[in-house]
PDB file of N, CA and C in Angstrom:
ATOM      1  N   MET A 195     110.964 -60.627 -97.743  1.00 44.00           N
ATOM      2  CA  MET A 195     110.280 -61.667 -98.462  1.00 44.00           C
ATOM      3  C   MET A 195     109.023 -62.069 -97.712  1.00 44.00           C
ATOM      4  N   VAL A 196     107.926 -62.158 -98.443  1.00 47.00           N
ATOM      5  CA  VAL A 196     106.639 -62.494 -97.844  1.00 47.00           C
ATOM      6  C   VAL A 196     106.241 -63.893 -98.280  1.00 47.00           C
ATOM      7  N   ARG A 197     105.905 -64.710 -97.282  1.00 54.00           N
ATOM      8  CA  ARG A 197     105.450 -66.063 -97.585  1.00 54.00           C
ATOM      9  C   ARG A 197     103.977 -66.054 -97.942  1.00 54.00           C
ATOM     10  N   SER A 198     103.544 -67.105 -98.567  1.00 52.00           N
ATOM     11  CA  SER A 198     102.142 -67.227 -98.959  1.00 52.00           C
ATOM     12  C   SER A 198     101.253 -67.176 -97.715  1.00 52.00           C
ATOM     13  N   GLY A 199     100.189 -66.403 -97.799  1.00 51.00           N
ATOM     14  CA  GLY A 199      99.242 -66.295 -96.683  1.00 51.00           C
ATOM     15  C   GLY A 199      99.570 -65.210 -95.689  1.00 51.00           C
ATOM     16  N   GLU A 200     100.752 -64.631 -95.776  1.00 53.00           N
ATOM     17  CA  GLU A 200     101.115 -63.551 -94.878  1.00 53.00           C
ATOM     18  C   GLU A 200     100.682 -62.221 -95.469  1.00 53.00           C
ATOM     19  N   ILE A 201     100.381 -61.302 -94.603  1.00 47.00           N
ATOM     20  CA  ILE A 201      99.952 -59.978 -95.041  1.00 47.00           C
ATOM     21  C   ILE A 201     101.159 -59.066 -95.110  1.00 47.00           C
ATOM     22  N   GLU A 202     101.324 -58.428 -96.228  1.00 56.00           N
ATOM     23  CA  GLU A 202     102.408 -57.458 -96.368  1.00 56.00           C
ATOM     24  C   GLU A 202     102.095 -56.246 -95.509  1.00 56.00           C
ATOM     25  N   PRO A 203     103.119 -55.563 -95.046  1.00 60.00           N
ATOM     26  CA  PRO A 203     102.871 -54.349 -94.280  1.00 60.00           C
ATOM     27  C   PRO A 203     102.032 -53.359 -95.090  1.00 60.00           C
ATOM     28  N   GLY A 204     100.932 -52.919 -94.501  1.00 64.00           N
ATOM     29  CA  GLY A 204     100.065 -51.963 -95.175  1.00 64.00           C
ATOM     30  C   GLY A 204      98.943 -52.599 -95.971  1.00 64.00           C
ATOM     31  N   GLU A 205      99.062 -53.887 -96.262  1.00 68.00           N
ATOM     32  CA  GLU A 205      98.025 -54.560 -97.053  1.00 68.00           C
ATOM     33  C   GLU A 205      96.806 -54.838 -96.180  1.00 68.00           C
ATOM     34  N   ASP A 206      95.675 -54.382 -96.601  1.00 89.00           N
ATOM     35  CA  ASP A 206      94.388 -54.591 -95.917  1.00 89.00           C
ATOM     36  C   ASP A 206      94.313 -53.989 -94.515  1.00 89.00           C
ATOM     37  N   VAL A 207      95.250 -53.139 -94.198  1.00 94.00           N
ATOM     38  CA  VAL A 207      95.213 -52.488 -92.887  1.00 94.00           C
ATOM     39  C   VAL A 207      93.961 -51.623 -92.757  1.00 94.00           C
ATOM     40  N   CYS A 208      93.564 -51.030 -93.859  1.00 94.00           N
ATOM     41  CA  CYS A 208      92.377 -50.177 -93.825  1.00 94.00           C
ATOM     42  C   CYS A 208      91.138 -50.983 -93.408  1.00 94.00           C
ATOM     43  N   PHE A 209      91.064 -52.229 -93.849  1.00 95.00           N
ATOM     44  CA  PHE A 209      89.909 -53.066 -93.504  1.00 95.00           C
ATOM     45  C   PHE A 209      89.966 -53.513 -92.041  1.00 95.00           C
ATOM     46  N   ALA A 210      91.177 -53.667 -91.538  1.00 96.00           N
ATOM     47  CA  ALA A 210      91.326 -53.977 -90.111  1.00 96.00           C
ATOM     48  C   ALA A 210      90.855 -52.791 -89.262  1.00 96.00           C
ATOM     49  N   HIS A 211      91.211 -51.589 -89.676  1.00 96.00           N
ATOM     50  CA  HIS A 211      90.749 -50.397 -88.953  1.00 96.00           C
ATOM     51  C   HIS A 211      89.226 -50.281 -89.022  1.00 96.00           C
ATOM     52  N   ARG A 212      88.656 -50.583 -90.172  1.00 96.00           N
ATOM     53  CA  ARG A 212      87.200 -50.531 -90.312  1.00 96.00           C
ATOM     54  C   ARG A 212      86.541 -51.531 -89.360  1.00 96.00           C
ATOM     55  N   TYR A 213      87.065 -52.744 -89.352  1.00 97.00           N
ATOM     56  CA  TYR A 213      86.519 -53.776 -88.468  1.00 97.00           C
ATOM     57  C   TYR A 213      86.595 -53.336 -87.008  1.00 97.00           C
ATOM     58  N   LEU A 214      87.761 -52.838 -86.605  1.00 97.00           N
ATOM     59  CA  LEU A 214      87.931 -52.411 -85.217  1.00 97.00           C
ATOM     60  C   LEU A 214      87.016 -51.241 -84.867  1.00 97.00           C
ATOM     61  N   ALA A 215      86.873 -50.304 -85.776  1.00 97.00           N
ATOM     62  CA  ALA A 215      85.971 -49.167 -85.531  1.00 97.00           C
ATOM     63  C   ALA A 215      84.544 -49.660 -85.328  1.00 97.00           C
ATOM     64  N   GLN A 216      84.102 -50.583 -86.168  1.00 97.00           N
ATOM     65  CA  GLN A 216      82.742 -51.126 -86.032  1.00 97.00           C
ATOM     66  C   GLN A 216      82.586 -51.919 -84.746  1.00 97.00           C
ATOM     67  N   TYR A 217      83.595 -52.714 -84.420  1.00 97.00           N
ATOM     68  CA  TYR A 217      83.558 -53.518 -83.202  1.00 97.00           C
ATOM     69  C   TYR A 217      83.459 -52.627 -81.962  1.00 97.00           C
ATOM     70  N   TYR A 218      84.343 -51.633 -81.895  1.00 97.00           N
ATOM     71  CA  TYR A 218      84.338 -50.753 -80.732  1.00 97.00           C
ATOM     72  C   TYR A 218      83.052 -49.929 -80.650  1.00 97.00           C
ATOM     73  N   LEU A 219      82.529 -49.510 -81.773  1.00 95.00           N
ATOM     74  CA  LEU A 219      81.272 -48.773 -81.766  1.00 95.00           C
ATOM     75  C   LEU A 219      80.145 -49.658 -81.238  1.00 95.00           C
ATOM     76  N   LYS A 220      80.095 -50.878 -81.699  1.00 95.00           N
ATOM     77  CA  LYS A 220      79.064 -51.826 -81.253  1.00 95.00           C
ATOM     78  C   LYS A 220      79.147 -52.051 -79.749  1.00 95.00           C
ATOM     79  N   ASN A 221      80.362 -52.026 -79.208  1.00 95.00           N
ATOM     80  CA  ASN A 221      80.570 -52.274 -77.782  1.00 95.00           C
ATOM     81  C   ASN A 221      80.674 -50.996 -76.958  1.00 95.00           C
ATOM     82  N   GLN A 222      80.234 -49.882 -77.541  1.00 92.00           N
ATOM     83  CA  GLN A 222      80.160 -48.583 -76.853  1.00 92.00           C
ATOM     84  C   GLN A 222      81.518 -48.093 -76.350  1.00 92.00           C
ATOM     85  N   ARG A 223      82.580 -48.479 -76.995  1.00 94.00           N
ATOM     86  CA  ARG A 223      83.919 -47.981 -76.659  1.00 94.00           C
ATOM     87  C   ARG A 223      84.256 -46.920 -77.699  1.00 94.00           C
ATOM     88  N   LEU A 224      83.658 -45.754 -77.499  1.00 94.00           N
ATOM     89  CA  LEU A 224      83.654 -44.715 -78.525  1.00 94.00           C
ATOM     90  C   LEU A 224      85.020 -44.094 -78.774  1.00 94.00           C
ATOM     91  N   ALA A 225      85.846 -43.998 -77.776  1.00 95.00           N
ATOM     92  CA  ALA A 225      87.180 -43.412 -77.984  1.00 95.00           C
ATOM     93  C   ALA A 225      88.000 -44.282 -78.934  1.00 95.00           C
ATOM     94  N   GLU A 226      87.978 -45.596 -78.688  1.00 97.00           N
ATOM     95  CA  GLU A 226      88.718 -46.508 -79.557  1.00 97.00           C
ATOM     96  C   GLU A 226      88.104 -46.541 -80.952  1.00 97.00           C
ATOM     97  N   ALA A 227      86.775 -46.541 -81.013  1.00 96.00           N
ATOM     98  CA  ALA A 227      86.091 -46.547 -82.304  1.00 96.00           C
ATOM     99  C   ALA A 227      86.467 -45.316 -83.117  1.00 96.00           C
ATOM    100  N   ASP A 228      86.546 -44.184 -82.457  1.00 96.00           N
ATOM    101  CA  ASP A 228      86.875 -42.936 -83.136  1.00 96.00           C
ATOM    102  C   ASP A 228      88.286 -42.967 -83.732  1.00 96.00           C
ATOM    103  N   ILE A 229      89.211 -43.524 -82.984  1.00 96.00           N
ATOM    104  CA  ILE A 229      90.592 -43.625 -83.478  1.00 96.00           C
ATOM    105  C   ILE A 229      90.633 -44.423 -84.774  1.00 96.00           C
ATOM    106  N   HIS A 230      89.992 -45.586 -84.774  1.00 96.00           N
ATOM    107  CA  HIS A 230      90.045 -46.458 -85.945  1.00 96.00           C
ATOM    108  C   HIS A 230      89.202 -45.922 -87.103  1.00 96.00           C
ATOM    109  N   ALA A 231      88.111 -45.247 -86.799  1.00 97.00           N
ATOM    110  CA  ALA A 231      87.300 -44.645 -87.859  1.00 97.00           C
ATOM    111  C   ALA A 231      88.102 -43.561 -88.584  1.00 97.00           C
ATOM    112  N   HIS A 232      88.826 -42.767 -87.826  1.00 96.00           N
ATOM    113  CA  HIS A 232      89.665 -41.736 -88.456  1.00 96.00           C
ATOM    114  C   HIS A 232      90.800 -42.352 -89.267  1.00 96.00           C
ATOM    115  N   LYS A 233      91.333 -43.477 -88.803  1.00 95.00           N
ATOM    116  CA  LYS A 233      92.356 -44.175 -89.590  1.00 95.00           C
ATOM    117  C   LYS A 233      91.773 -44.653 -90.917  1.00 95.00           C
ATOM    118  N   CYS A 234      90.499 -45.090 -90.901  1.00 94.00           N
ATOM    119  CA  CYS A 234      89.837 -45.521 -92.146  1.00 94.00           C
ATOM    120  C   CYS A 234      89.816 -44.385 -93.165  1.00 94.00           C
ATOM    121  N   CYS A 235      89.665 -43.178 -92.690  1.00 94.00           N
ATOM    122  CA  CYS A 235      89.586 -42.019 -93.577  1.00 94.00           C
ATOM    123  C   CYS A 235      90.905 -41.751 -94.310  1.00 94.00           C
ATOM    124  N   GLU A 236      91.975 -42.348 -93.853  1.00 93.00           N
ATOM    125  CA  GLU A 236      93.283 -42.151 -94.471  1.00 93.00           C
ATOM    126  C   GLU A 236      93.509 -43.047 -95.689  1.00 93.00           C
ATOM    127  N   TYR A 237      92.613 -44.013 -95.910  1.00 93.00           N
ATOM    128  CA  TYR A 237      92.792 -44.969 -97.000  1.00 93.00           C
ATOM    129  C   TYR A 237      91.685 -44.809 -98.036  1.00 93.00           C
ATOM    130  N   LYS A 238      92.054 -44.950 -99.288  1.00 92.00           N
ATOM    131  CA  LYS A 238      91.102 -44.794-100.391  1.00 92.00           C
ATOM    132  C   LYS A 238      89.961 -45.817-100.295  1.00 92.00           C
ATOM    133  N   ASP A 239      90.283 -47.070 -99.952  1.00 92.00           N
ATOM    134  CA  ASP A 239      89.288 -48.141 -99.937  1.00 92.00           C
ATOM    135  C   ASP A 239      88.243 -48.005 -98.828  1.00 92.00           C
ATOM    136  N   THR A 240      88.560 -47.301 -97.764  1.00 94.00           N
ATOM    137  CA  THR A 240      87.629 -47.204 -96.632  1.00 94.00           C
ATOM    138  C   THR A 240      87.302 -45.766 -96.239  1.00 94.00           C
ATOM    139  N   LYS A 241      87.658 -44.814 -97.095  1.00 94.00           N
ATOM    140  CA  LYS A 241      87.462 -43.398 -96.761  1.00 94.00           C
ATOM    141  C   LYS A 241      85.989 -43.077 -96.484  1.00 94.00           C
ATOM    142  N   ASN A 242      85.090 -43.491 -97.381  1.00 96.00           N
ATOM    143  CA  ASN A 242      83.672 -43.172 -97.192  1.00 96.00           C
ATOM    144  C   ASN A 242      83.081 -43.877 -95.973  1.00 96.00           C
ATOM    145  N   GLU A 243      83.466 -45.129 -95.773  1.00 96.00           N
ATOM    146  CA  GLU A 243      82.981 -45.855 -94.597  1.00 96.00           C
ATOM    147  C   GLU A 243      83.525 -45.227 -93.315  1.00 96.00           C
ATOM    148  N   GLY A 244      84.765 -44.778 -93.366  1.00 96.00           N
ATOM    149  CA  GLY A 244      85.347 -44.111 -92.206  1.00 96.00           C
ATOM    150  C   GLY A 244      84.595 -42.846 -91.843  1.00 96.00           C
ATOM    151  N   ARG A 245      84.247 -42.075 -92.846  1.00 97.00           N
ATOM    152  CA  ARG A 245      83.474 -40.849 -92.589  1.00 97.00           C
ATOM    153  C   ARG A 245      82.119 -41.176 -91.975  1.00 97.00           C
ATOM    154  N   ALA A 246      81.480 -42.213 -92.508  1.00 97.00           N
ATOM    155  CA  ALA A 246      80.178 -42.618 -91.972  1.00 97.00           C
ATOM    156  C   ALA A 246      80.306 -43.080 -90.517  1.00 97.00           C
ATOM    157  N   LEU A 247      81.371 -43.805 -90.220  1.00 97.00           N
ATOM    158  CA  LEU A 247      81.601 -44.255 -88.845  1.00 97.00           C
ATOM    159  C   LEU A 247      81.861 -43.084 -87.913  1.00 97.00           C
ATOM    160  N   VAL A 248      82.617 -42.105 -88.383  1.00 96.00           N
ATOM    161  CA  VAL A 248      82.876 -40.910 -87.564  1.00 96.00           C
ATOM    162  C   VAL A 248      81.552 -40.216 -87.229  1.00 96.00           C
ATOM    163  N   ARG A 249      80.663 -40.122 -88.220  1.00 96.00           N
ATOM    164  CA  ARG A 249      79.352 -39.500 -87.970  1.00 96.00           C
ATOM    165  C   ARG A 249      78.535 -40.317 -86.962  1.00 96.00           C
ATOM    166  N   GLN A 250      78.556 -41.644 -87.096  1.00 95.00           N
ATOM    167  CA  GLN A 250      77.820 -42.498 -86.165  1.00 95.00           C
ATOM    168  C   GLN A 250      78.365 -42.349 -84.738  1.00 95.00           C
ATOM    169  N   ILE A 251      79.659 -42.295 -84.614  1.00 95.00           N
ATOM    170  CA  ILE A 251      80.281 -42.144 -83.298  1.00 95.00           C
ATOM    171  C   ILE A 251      79.884 -40.799 -82.687  1.00 95.00           C
ATOM    172  N   ALA A 252      79.898 -39.759 -83.491  1.00 94.00           N
ATOM    173  CA  ALA A 252      79.484 -38.435 -82.998  1.00 94.00           C
ATOM    174  C   ALA A 252      78.027 -38.458 -82.549  1.00 94.00           C
ATOM    175  N   ALA A 253      77.185 -39.142 -83.304  1.00 93.00           N
ATOM    176  CA  ALA A 253      75.767 -39.242 -82.932  1.00 93.00           C
ATOM    177  C   ALA A 253      75.610 -39.986 -81.606  1.00 93.00           C
ATOM    178  N   HIS A 254      76.381 -41.056 -81.408  1.00 92.00           N
ATOM    179  CA  HIS A 254      76.334 -41.790 -80.139  1.00 92.00           C
ATOM    180  C   HIS A 254      76.795 -40.916 -78.986  1.00 92.00           C
ATOM    181  N   ARG A 255      77.848 -40.153 -79.218  1.00 89.00           N
ATOM    182  CA  ARG A 255      78.338 -39.265 -78.159  1.00 89.00           C
ATOM    183  C   ARG A 255      77.300 -38.210 -77.813  1.00 89.00           C
ATOM    184  N   ASN A 256      76.645 -37.650 -78.837  1.00 88.00           N
ATOM    185  CA  ASN A 256      75.611 -36.642 -78.587  1.00 88.00           C
ATOM    186  C   ASN A 256      74.439 -37.237 -77.832  1.00 88.00           C
ATOM    187  N   SER A 257      74.022 -38.437 -78.194  1.00 86.00           N
ATOM    188  CA  SER A 257      72.891 -39.044 -77.499  1.00 86.00           C
ATOM    189  C   SER A 257      73.269 -39.390 -76.065  1.00 86.00           C
ATOM    190  N   GLU A 258      74.496 -39.862 -75.837  1.00 81.00           N
ATOM    191  CA  GLU A 258      74.964 -40.115 -74.473  1.00 81.00           C
ATOM    192  C   GLU A 258      74.981 -38.824 -73.663  1.00 81.00           C
ATOM    193  N   SER A 259      75.458 -37.765 -74.282  1.00 78.00           N
ATOM    194  CA  SER A 259      75.520 -36.479 -73.600  1.00 78.00           C
ATOM    195  C   SER A 259      74.114 -35.986 -73.254  1.00 78.00           C
ATOM    196  N   ASN A 260      73.184 -36.145 -74.187  1.00 76.00           N
ATOM    197  CA  ASN A 260      71.803 -35.727 -73.933  1.00 76.00           C
ATOM    198  C   ASN A 260      71.185 -36.542 -72.809  1.00 76.00           C
ATOM    199  N   ILE A 261      71.456 -37.836 -72.776  1.00 80.00           N
ATOM    200  CA  ILE A 261      70.920 -38.689 -71.715  1.00 80.00           C
ATOM    201  C   ILE A 261      71.498 -38.265 -70.373  1.00 80.00           C
ATOM    202  N   LYS A 262      72.813 -38.044 -70.322  1.00 77.00           N
ATOM    203  CA  LYS A 262      73.445 -37.626 -69.070  1.00 77.00           C
ATOM    204  C   LYS A 262      72.886 -36.288 -68.595  1.00 77.00           C
ATOM    205  N   ASN A 263      72.691 -35.350 -69.527  1.00 77.00           N
ATOM    206  CA  ASN A 263      72.130 -34.054 -69.149  1.00 77.00           C
ATOM    207  C   ASN A 263      70.705 -34.202 -68.641  1.00 77.00           C
ATOM    208  N   SER A 264      69.913 -35.044 -69.290  1.00 80.00           N
ATOM    209  CA  SER A 264      68.533 -35.262 -68.857  1.00 80.00           C
ATOM    210  C   SER A 264      68.498 -35.870 -67.463  1.00 80.00           C
ATOM    211  N   MET A 265      69.370 -36.851 -67.226  1.00 80.00           N
ATOM    212  CA  MET A 265      69.405 -37.482 -65.906  1.00 80.00           C
ATOM    213  C   MET A 265      69.868 -36.497 -64.849  1.00 80.00           C
ATOM    214  N   SER A 266      70.840 -35.679 -65.194  1.00 79.00           N
ATOM    215  CA  SER A 266      71.320 -34.673 -64.259  1.00 79.00           C
ATOM    216  C   SER A 266      70.210 -33.683 -63.926  1.00 79.00           C
ATOM    217  N   ASN A 267      69.458 -33.259 -64.938  1.00 78.00           N
ATOM    218  CA  ASN A 267      68.340 -32.342 -64.709  1.00 78.00           C
ATOM    219  C   ASN A 267      67.271 -32.985 -63.846  1.00 78.00           C
ATOM    220  N   MET A 268      66.987 -34.262 -64.088  1.00 80.00           N
ATOM    221  CA  MET A 268      65.981 -34.950 -63.274  1.00 80.00           C
ATOM    222  C   MET A 268      66.426 -35.035 -61.820  1.00 80.00           C
ATOM    223  N   ARG A 269      67.700 -35.382 -61.599  1.00 79.00           N
ATOM    224  CA  ARG A 269      68.212 -35.442 -60.225  1.00 79.00           C
ATOM    225  C   ARG A 269      68.130 -34.082 -59.551  1.00 79.00           C
ATOM    226  N   ARG A 270      68.512 -33.037 -60.293  1.00 79.00           N
ATOM    227  CA  ARG A 270      68.467 -31.688 -59.743  1.00 79.00           C
ATOM    228  C   ARG A 270      67.036 -31.316 -59.374  1.00 79.00           C
ATOM    229  N   ASN A 271      66.086 -31.616 -60.260  1.00 80.00           N
ATOM    230  CA  ASN A 271      64.684 -31.306 -59.988  1.00 80.00           C
ATOM    231  C   ASN A 271      64.164 -32.094 -58.794  1.00 80.00           C
ATOM    232  N   LEU A 272      64.526 -33.366 -58.694  1.00 79.00           N
ATOM    233  CA  LEU A 272      64.102 -34.163 -57.550  1.00 79.00           C
ATOM    234  C   LEU A 272      64.676 -33.607 -56.259  1.00 79.00           C
ATOM    235  N   PHE A 273      65.941 -33.212 -56.292  1.00 76.00           N
ATOM    236  CA  PHE A 273      66.576 -32.647 -55.110  1.00 76.00           C
ATOM    237  C   PHE A 273      65.895 -31.342 -54.710  1.00 76.00           C
ATOM    238  N   GLN A 274      65.614 -30.493 -55.689  1.00 77.00           N
ATOM    239  CA  GLN A 274      64.952 -29.221 -55.393  1.00 77.00           C
ATOM    240  C   GLN A 274      63.554 -29.456 -54.849  1.00 77.00           C
ATOM    241  N   ASN A 275      62.823 -30.395 -55.438  1.00 76.00           N
ATOM    242  CA  ASN A 275      61.480 -30.710 -54.938  1.00 76.00           C
ATOM    243  C   ASN A 275      61.545 -31.275 -53.532  1.00 76.00           C
ATOM    244  N   ASP A 276      62.524 -32.111 -53.265  1.00 72.00           N
ATOM    245  CA  ASP A 276      62.687 -32.690 -51.940  1.00 72.00           C
ATOM    246  C   ASP A 276      63.014 -31.598 -50.927  1.00 72.00           C
ATOM    247  N   GLN A 277      63.885 -30.667 -51.308  1.00 72.00           N
ATOM    248  CA  GLN A 277      64.260 -29.584 -50.407  1.00 72.00           C
ATOM    249  C   GLN A 277      63.070 -28.678 -50.113  1.00 72.00           C
ATOM    250  N   SER A 278      62.286 -28.371 -51.132  1.00 70.00           N
ATOM    251  CA  SER A 278      61.132 -27.495 -50.909  1.00 70.00           C
ATOM    252  C   SER A 278      60.052 -28.222 -50.123  1.00 70.00           C
ATOM    253  N   GLY A 279      59.935 -29.516 -50.287  1.00 63.00           N
ATOM    254  CA  GLY A 279      58.937 -30.290 -49.547  1.00 63.00           C
ATOM    255  C   GLY A 279      59.306 -30.457 -48.091  1.00 63.00           C
ATOM    256  N   SER A 280      60.587 -30.547 -47.774  1.00 56.00           N
ATOM    257  CA  SER A 280      61.004 -30.750 -46.384  1.00 56.00           C
ATOM    258  C   SER A 280      60.899 -29.461 -45.586  1.00 56.00           C
ATOM    259  N   SER A 281      60.876 -28.331 -46.245  1.00 51.00           N
ATOM    260  CA  SER A 281      60.790 -27.072 -45.510  1.00 51.00           C
ATOM    261  C   SER A 281      59.348 -26.609 -45.345  1.00 51.00           C
ATOM    262  N   SER A 282      58.416 -27.414 -45.843  1.00 49.00           N
ATOM    263  CA  SER A 282      57.014 -26.994 -45.699  1.00 49.00           C
ATOM    264  C   SER A 282      56.603 -27.114 -44.241  1.00 49.00           C
ATOM    265  N   THR A 283      55.605 -26.338 -43.858  1.00 49.00           N
ATOM    266  CA  THR A 283      55.174 -26.289 -42.465  1.00 49.00           C
ATOM    267  C   THR A 283      53.994 -27.205 -42.216  1.00 49.00           C
ATOM    268  N   GLN A 284      53.722 -28.116 -43.132  1.00 52.00           N
ATOM    269  CA  GLN A 284      52.610 -29.030 -42.930  1.00 52.00           C
ATOM    270  C   GLN A 284      52.931 -29.968 -41.786  1.00 52.00           C
ATOM    271  N   LYS A 285      51.940 -30.181 -40.910  1.00 53.00           N
ATOM    272  CA  LYS A 285      52.110 -31.088 -39.799  1.00 53.00           C
ATOM    273  C   LYS A 285      51.795 -32.489 -40.294  1.00 53.00           C
ATOM    274  N   ARG A 286      52.699 -33.381 -40.065  1.00 55.00           N
ATOM    275  CA  ARG A 286      52.494 -34.749 -40.497  1.00 55.00           C
ATOM    276  C   ARG A 286      52.076 -35.572 -39.293  1.00 55.00           C
ATOM    277  N   THR A 287      51.104 -36.412 -39.505  1.00 56.00           N
ATOM    278  CA  THR A 287      50.639 -37.271 -38.420  1.00 56.00           C
ATOM    279  C   THR A 287      50.787 -38.715 -38.829  1.00 56.00           C
ATOM    280  N   ARG A 288      50.868 -39.567 -37.849  1.00 60.00           N
ATOM    281  CA  ARG A 288      50.924 -40.984 -38.136  1.00 60.00           C
ATOM    282  C   ARG A 288      49.520 -41.470 -38.433  1.00 60.00           C
ATOM    283  N   PRO A 289      49.390 -42.535 -39.170  1.00 61.00           N
ATOM    284  CA  PRO A 289      48.057 -43.077 -39.435  1.00 61.00           C
ATOM    285  C   PRO A 289      47.359 -43.392 -38.123  1.00 61.00           C
ATOM    286  N   GLY A 290      46.105 -43.015 -38.055  1.00 59.00           N
ATOM    287  CA  GLY A 290      45.323 -43.276 -36.846  1.00 59.00           C
ATOM    288  C   GLY A 290      45.342 -42.127 -35.864  1.00 59.00           C
ATOM    289  N   GLN A 291      46.166 -41.137 -36.082  1.00 57.00           N
ATOM    290  CA  GLN A 291      46.219 -39.998 -35.188  1.00 57.00           C
ATOM    291  C   GLN A 291      45.703 -38.771 -35.923  1.00 57.00           C
ATOM    292  N   GLY A 292      44.714 -38.148 -35.360  1.00 55.00           N
ATOM    293  CA  GLY A 292      44.233 -36.907 -35.920  1.00 55.00           C
ATOM    294  C   GLY A 292      43.221 -37.090 -37.031  1.00 55.00           C
ATOM    295  N   ASP A 293      42.922 -38.304 -37.417  1.00 53.00           N
ATOM    296  CA  ASP A 293      41.906 -38.534 -38.434  1.00 53.00           C
ATOM    297  C   ASP A 293      40.567 -38.686 -37.738  1.00 53.00           C
ATOM    298  N   ALA A 294      39.609 -37.904 -38.142  1.00 56.00           N
ATOM    299  CA  ALA A 294      38.288 -37.963 -37.535  1.00 56.00           C
ATOM    300  C   ALA A 294      37.666 -39.335 -37.728  1.00 56.00           C
ATOM    301  N   SER A 295      37.855 -39.922 -38.880  1.00 54.00           N
ATOM    302  CA  SER A 295      37.243 -41.224 -39.143  1.00 54.00           C
ATOM    303  C   SER A 295      37.844 -42.296 -38.247  1.00 54.00           C
ATOM    304  N   ASP A 296      39.123 -42.181 -37.919  1.00 54.00           N
ATOM    305  CA  ASP A 296      39.769 -43.183 -37.039  1.00 54.00           C
ATOM    306  C   ASP A 296      39.369 -42.982 -35.609  1.00 54.00           C
ATOM    307  N   SER A 297      39.203 -41.751 -35.146  1.00 54.00           N
ATOM    308  CA  SER A 297      38.901 -41.509 -33.743  1.00 54.00           C
ATOM    309  C   SER A 297      37.442 -41.811 -33.423  1.00 54.00           C
ATOM    310  N   ASP A 298      36.567 -41.869 -34.407  1.00 56.00           N
ATOM    311  CA  ASP A 298      35.169 -42.151 -34.180  1.00 56.00           C
ATOM    312  C   ASP A 298      34.871 -43.645 -34.149  1.00 56.00           C
ATOM    313  N   MET A 299      35.851 -44.446 -34.463  1.00 58.00           N
ATOM    314  CA  MET A 299      35.603 -45.881 -34.501  1.00 58.00           C
ATOM    315  C   MET A 299      35.633 -46.441 -33.087  1.00 58.00           C
ATOM    316  N   SER A 300      34.700 -47.296 -32.804  1.00 59.00           N
ATOM    317  CA  SER A 300      34.694 -47.968 -31.504  1.00 59.00           C
ATOM    318  C   SER A 300      34.660 -49.461 -31.756  1.00 59.00           C
ATOM    319  N   PHE A 301      35.364 -50.176 -30.929  1.00 63.00           N
ATOM    320  CA  PHE A 301      35.432 -51.630 -31.045  1.00 63.00           C
ATOM    321  C   PHE A 301      34.667 -52.238 -29.905  1.00 63.00           C
ATOM    322  N   SER A 302      33.766 -53.165 -30.190  1.00 55.00           N
ATOM    323  CA  SER A 302      33.017 -53.817 -29.124  1.00 55.00           C
ATOM    324  C   SER A 302      33.400 -55.251 -28.994  1.00 55.00           C
TER     325      SER A 302
END
């Protein structure tokens, strides 16, 4: 027996899954969002929205993956540039040493 104001088992569950999928997506919790988006696809009332959410989640994952790959490539390039720069045979001098303009200055 269901009292007034109580939700029957299964009633509006699809909308709860939709809400949770949107909430988790907004908060970048993609694993949880994906679970609830797929649950939306199981119900007639939220099937299309669930599919759209699944696509949005996939797009977020792809963009995150692209960002991580770009950052990894940048770090690798910086490391390689640093390694090649440290092995150069250029003689480094401190300011004021070896500069013709500095050695010609006289103070009176």
